[in-house]
Amino acid sequence: MFPVKGLARLPALSLLLLLLLARQLHAEQAVLRFDWDQEILNLGLHDDNSTEQANDGCIKACHLLQRLLPVTTDSARTTAYAKEEYWSSRQAEVTPQCFVQPTTAEEVASIVSLVSKTKCRFAVKSGGHGAFAGASSIEAGLTIDLQLLNELSLEDAEQPTVTRVGPGNRWIDVYDYLTPRNLSVLGGRVAEVGVGGFTLGGGISFFSPKYGWALDGVRNYELVTPDARILQVNRDSYPDLYWALRGGGKNFGIVTRFDLETFPQGPMWGGVTYSDVQHTEEVIDAFEKFAFNAPQDLDAHAYIFLDFTDDIDRLRAGSVLAYARAVEYPEALGNFTKIPTVRSTLRSTDVADLAREISALNPTNMRWSYSTATFVVSKEMLRACVDIFIEEAETIKHREGVVPVLVLQLITKDVISRFSRNGGNCLGIEDGEGPLLLLNFPVKWTRAEDDAAVLGAAKRIRDRTTQRARKLGLYHRYLYQNYADGEQEVFASYGEENLKKLRDISRKYDPAQVFQKLQPGYFKL
Ligand SMILES: Cc1cc2nc3c(=O)[nH]c(=O)nc-3n(C[C@H](O)[C@H](O)[C@H](O)COP(=O)(O)OP(=O)(O)OC[C@H]3O[C@@H](n4cnc5c(N)ncnc54)[C@H](O)[C@@H]3O)c2cc1C
């Protein structure tokens, strides 16, 4: 009996050995590939490539990468790829020389090493929800698309306090994994938004009143540095880099895994309400009261908006309400729920369901712009935002397909108090400065010829509201990276001292400034 069993097991054992050997070989191959110098020399690309065409480095990088990974260089496929992978068609119009989809941190490190050696300009993409061209796309360069880095696991299934999340995940993937386990993390309120950009820029969640922004809930980052090392970055290992990653965006390397604090979370209540425009004052009133009373109930989350009906003729005032427990019409949101509505989706729900609902309000294949400003909360300032929005929306709303929206959110005192957790973040917002009012002006439109008009209106809205706030003594310098337009100075808004510190940390971990020079899109230091 015994020998037969042993014999029967032999093929399985051999297979296992072969697999182990293959994996070992693969690991060695990856290490060998990591040394690109000889291969670059063979291709005739030297360090001094000043006489070469701007994207020669990328043509060579794309060519060399094919030896390590599947790389798509075919122009029809790269164009089709761009169209499918981005939320805003302004990004989708940008066609890379090639795109690559690494599956491990080691592969990302090899790619980073190669772009640095070939001087190939690159962009990094997670969920592709940056609104403007070049945010996570690059014309004639290399797009490093992280979608296959999609790990999703609990660090300790018995006592789940940390979820390991690859940047290839969208928030809906994370919620579909955690919600049935009665767990959650500080993730996006819209299903399809990517984990990467959201978490590196800030991250406002339904659960922020209780736990802070997403960047405050990251225990550890697995980071590929600009010099192609793979680091585990946490408060103890690299406190400076850990601080910088909490708000510093794409400037310090490529995050290949976020280890996110995980908390118990069951059924919720919430949805979206729409009221006739004559109720705007009541909506403002409820929001202003909520801003100052929110500390009393950390399960309650609310923001308000003004938008237009589909035929663009009627303005509506609305709110997005969420309550983190299964309590219908909670008292903390009572000032909102008593306002008469023309439509309401308030219901018993869960985070995945809510995120899907809000996703449907943000369709893809449109041109999109986001724009932001921050003020101290006051009724006067709220009214000013509404009045200026209505005036400026009037200048663009009758162009075909243009739909302007005003979204007003809060950075509550509680949220700010959590910014100092785990050594703090780099946003430059101090305790005692809240509650703050975060203006976001999303616009969608269809025709490229309307770009100038739409972006002009967006700029006027932020300039005029800022001017008014300065006059009223209600201006705050902070610009939220995740809502900022490409021409806004995000890192200057973190304050001089923080900007200097961020630049020092960047020079320490990226002495050649590869991520500043070769990664032109989005917000640089
Ligand atoms: C419909 C919609 C809903 C939104 N809802 C919310 C919300 O509820 N709360 C909120 O706070 N914000 C929200 N946002 C803003 C959102 O957080 C930002 O647009 C964010 O940048 C999107 O992340 P992404 O990974 O999808 O974008 P991408 O365009 O892929 O990335 C944005 C930037 O981050 C960089 N990046 C991404 N991943 C990595 C990585 N792993 N390592 C290094 N750099 C990386 C990219 O290079 C790029 O520069 C929303 C945006 C949209 C369009």
mmCIF file with all atom_site columns, C-alpha atoms in Angstrom, residues 70-136:
data_model
loop_
_atom_site.group_PDB
_atom_site.id
_atom_site.type_symbol
_atom_site.label_atom_id
_atom_site.label_alt_id
_atom_site.label_comp_id
_atom_site.label_asym_id
_atom_site.label_entity_id
_atom_site.label_seq_id
_atom_site.pdbx_PDB_ins_code
_atom_site.Cartn_x
_atom_site.Cartn_y
_atom_site.Cartn_z
_atom_site.occupancy
_atom_site.B_iso_or_equiv
_atom_site.pdbx_formal_charge
_atom_site.auth_seq_id
_atom_site.auth_comp_id
_atom_site.auth_asym_id
_atom_site.auth_atom_id
_atom_site.pdbx_PDB_model_num
ATOM 1  C CA . PRO A 1 70  ? 3.596   41.634 -22.724 1.00 0.00 ? 70  PRO A CA 1
ATOM 2  C CA . VAL A 1 71  ? 3.791   45.191 -24.065 1.00 0.00 ? 71  VAL A CA 1
ATOM 3  C CA . THR A 1 72  ? 1.391   46.717 -26.537 1.00 0.00 ? 72  THR A CA 1
ATOM 4  C CA . THR A 1 73  ? 3.012   48.997 -29.107 1.00 0.00 ? 73  THR A CA 1
ATOM 5  C CA . ASP A 1 74  ? 0.585   48.575 -31.986 1.00 0.00 ? 74  ASP A CA 1
ATOM 6  C CA . SER A 1 75  ? -0.898  52.034 -32.569 1.00 0.00 ? 75  SER A CA 1
ATOM 7  C CA . ALA A 1 76  ? -4.463  50.847 -33.248 1.00 0.00 ? 76  ALA A CA 1
ATOM 8  C CA . ARG A 1 77  ? -4.415  48.902 -29.990 1.00 0.00 ? 77  ARG A CA 1
ATOM 9  C CA . THR A 1 78  ? -2.857  51.697 -27.935 1.00 0.00 ? 78  THR A CA 1
ATOM 10 C CA . THR A 1 79  ? -5.512  54.093 -29.248 1.00 0.00 ? 79  THR A CA 1
ATOM 11 C CA . ALA A 1 80  ? -8.298  51.632 -28.441 1.00 0.00 ? 80  ALA A CA 1
ATOM 12 C CA . TYR A 1 81  ? -6.739  50.984 -25.033 1.00 0.00 ? 81  TYR A CA 1
ATOM 13 C CA . ALA A 1 82  ? -6.722  54.698 -24.177 1.00 0.00 ? 82  ALA A CA 1
ATOM 14 C CA . LYS A 1 83  ? -10.380 55.030 -25.155 1.00 0.00 ? 83  LYS A CA 1
ATOM 15 C CA . GLU A 1 84  ? -11.463 52.189 -22.902 1.00 0.00 ? 84  GLU A CA 1
ATOM 16 C CA . GLU A 1 85  ? -9.326  52.766 -19.866 1.00 0.00 ? 85  GLU A CA 1
ATOM 17 C CA . TYR A 1 86  ? -9.990  56.362 -18.871 1.00 0.00 ? 86  TYR A CA 1
ATOM 18 C CA . TRP A 1 87  ? -12.987 57.984 -17.272 1.00 0.00 ? 87  TRP A CA 1
ATOM 19 C CA . SER A 1 88  ? -12.646 61.353 -19.028 1.00 0.00 ? 88  SER A CA 1
ATOM 20 C CA . SER A 1 89  ? -12.262 61.466 -22.791 1.00 0.00 ? 89  SER A CA 1
ATOM 21 C CA . ARG A 1 90  ? -9.732  64.291 -22.385 1.00 0.00 ? 90  ARG A CA 1
ATOM 22 C CA . GLN A 1 91  ? -7.380  61.614 -21.028 1.00 0.00 ? 91  GLN A CA 1
ATOM 23 C CA . ALA A 1 92  ? -8.533  59.019 -23.535 1.00 0.00 ? 92  ALA A CA 1
ATOM 24 C CA . GLU A 1 93  ? -7.410  61.195 -26.459 1.00 0.00 ? 93  GLU A CA 1
ATOM 25 C CA . VAL A 1 94  ? -3.804  60.803 -25.392 1.00 0.00 ? 94  VAL A CA 1
ATOM 26 C CA . THR A 1 95  ? -2.081  57.880 -27.106 1.00 0.00 ? 95  THR A CA 1
ATOM 27 C CA . PRO A 1 96  ? 1.062   56.374 -25.586 1.00 0.00 ? 96  PRO A CA 1
ATOM 28 C CA . GLN A 1 97  ? 3.933   54.837 -27.527 1.00 0.00 ? 97  GLN A CA 1
ATOM 29 C CA . CYS A 1 98  ? 3.121   51.660 -25.629 1.00 0.00 ? 98  CYS A CA 1
ATOM 30 C CA . PHE A 1 99  ? 1.506   50.507 -22.438 1.00 0.00 ? 99  PHE A CA 1
ATOM 31 C CA . VAL A 1 100 ? 2.583   47.815 -20.051 1.00 0.00 ? 100 VAL A CA 1
ATOM 32 C CA . GLN A 1 101 ? 0.667   46.018 -17.308 1.00 0.00 ? 101 GLN A CA 1
ATOM 33 C CA . PRO A 1 102 ? 3.058   44.664 -14.673 1.00 0.00 ? 102 PRO A CA 1
ATOM 34 C CA . THR A 1 103 ? 1.897   41.918 -12.322 1.00 0.00 ? 103 THR A CA 1
ATOM 35 C CA . THR A 1 104 ? 4.466   42.213 -9.523  1.00 0.00 ? 104 THR A CA 1
ATOM 36 C CA . ALA A 1 105 ? 6.413   44.895 -7.682  1.00 0.00 ? 105 ALA A CA 1
ATOM 37 C CA . GLU A 1 106 ? 9.605   43.384 -9.150  1.00 0.00 ? 106 GLU A CA 1
ATOM 38 C CA . GLU A 1 107 ? 8.313   43.984 -12.662 1.00 0.00 ? 107 GLU A CA 1
ATOM 39 C CA . VAL A 1 108 ? 7.417   47.557 -11.733 1.00 0.00 ? 108 VAL A CA 1
ATOM 40 C CA . ALA A 1 109 ? 10.964  48.011 -10.417 1.00 0.00 ? 109 ALA A CA 1
ATOM 41 C CA . SER A 1 110 ? 12.388  46.729 -13.713 1.00 0.00 ? 110 SER A CA 1
ATOM 42 C CA . ILE A 1 111 ? 10.203  49.149 -15.647 1.00 0.00 ? 111 ILE A CA 1
ATOM 43 C CA . VAL A 1 112 ? 11.198  52.096 -13.448 1.00 0.00 ? 112 VAL A CA 1
ATOM 44 C CA . SER A 1 113 ? 14.843  51.200 -13.924 1.00 0.00 ? 113 SER A CA 1
ATOM 45 C CA . LEU A 1 114 ? 14.374  51.039 -17.686 1.00 0.00 ? 114 LEU A CA 1
ATOM 46 C CA . VAL A 1 115 ? 12.535  54.362 -18.070 1.00 0.00 ? 115 VAL A CA 1
ATOM 47 C CA . SER A 1 116 ? 15.249  56.007 -16.062 1.00 0.00 ? 116 SER A CA 1
ATOM 48 C CA . LYS A 1 117 ? 18.025  54.559 -18.235 1.00 0.00 ? 117 LYS A CA 1
ATOM 49 C CA . THR A 1 118 ? 16.294  55.242 -21.547 1.00 0.00 ? 118 THR A CA 1
ATOM 50 C CA . LYS A 1 119 ? 14.957  58.637 -20.426 1.00 0.00 ? 119 LYS A CA 1
ATOM 51 C CA . CYS A 1 120 ? 11.531  57.535 -21.555 1.00 0.00 ? 120 CYS A CA 1
ATOM 52 C CA . ARG A 1 121 ? 8.720   59.796 -20.369 1.00 0.00 ? 121 ARG A CA 1
ATOM 53 C CA . PHE A 1 122 ? 6.013   57.874 -18.578 1.00 0.00 ? 122 PHE A CA 1
ATOM 54 C CA . ALA A 1 123 ? 2.660   58.036 -16.797 1.00 0.00 ? 123 ALA A CA 1
ATOM 55 C CA . VAL A 1 124 ? 1.307   55.777 -14.074 1.00 0.00 ? 124 VAL A CA 1
ATOM 56 C CA . LYS A 1 125 ? -2.336  54.763 -14.133 1.00 0.00 ? 125 LYS A CA 1
ATOM 57 C CA . SER A 1 126 ? -4.457  53.175 -11.422 1.00 0.00 ? 126 SER A CA 1
ATOM 58 C CA . GLY A 1 127 ? -8.215  53.723 -11.942 1.00 0.00 ? 127 GLY A CA 1
ATOM 59 C CA . GLY A 1 128 ? -7.739  56.383 -14.652 1.00 0.00 ? 128 GLY A CA 1
ATOM 60 C CA . HIS A 1 129 ? -10.152 58.876 -13.025 1.00 0.00 ? 129 HIS A CA 1
ATOM 61 C CA . GLY A 1 130 ? -7.883  61.902 -13.262 1.00 0.00 ? 130 GLY A CA 1
ATOM 62 C CA . ALA A 1 131 ? -9.957  64.300 -15.397 1.00 0.00 ? 131 ALA A CA 1
ATOM 63 C CA . PHE A 1 132 ? -7.454  66.179 -17.543 1.00 0.00 ? 132 PHE A CA 1
ATOM 64 C CA . ALA A 1 133 ? -5.192  65.046 -20.379 1.00 0.00 ? 133 ALA A CA 1
ATOM 65 C CA . GLY A 1 134 ? -1.926  63.637 -19.084 1.00 0.00 ? 134 GLY A CA 1
ATOM 66 C CA . ALA A 1 135 ? -3.111  63.059 -15.502 1.00 0.00 ? 135 ALA A CA 1
ATOM 67 C CA . SER A 1 136 ? -2.382  59.347 -15.882 1.00 0.00 ? 136 SER A CA 1
#
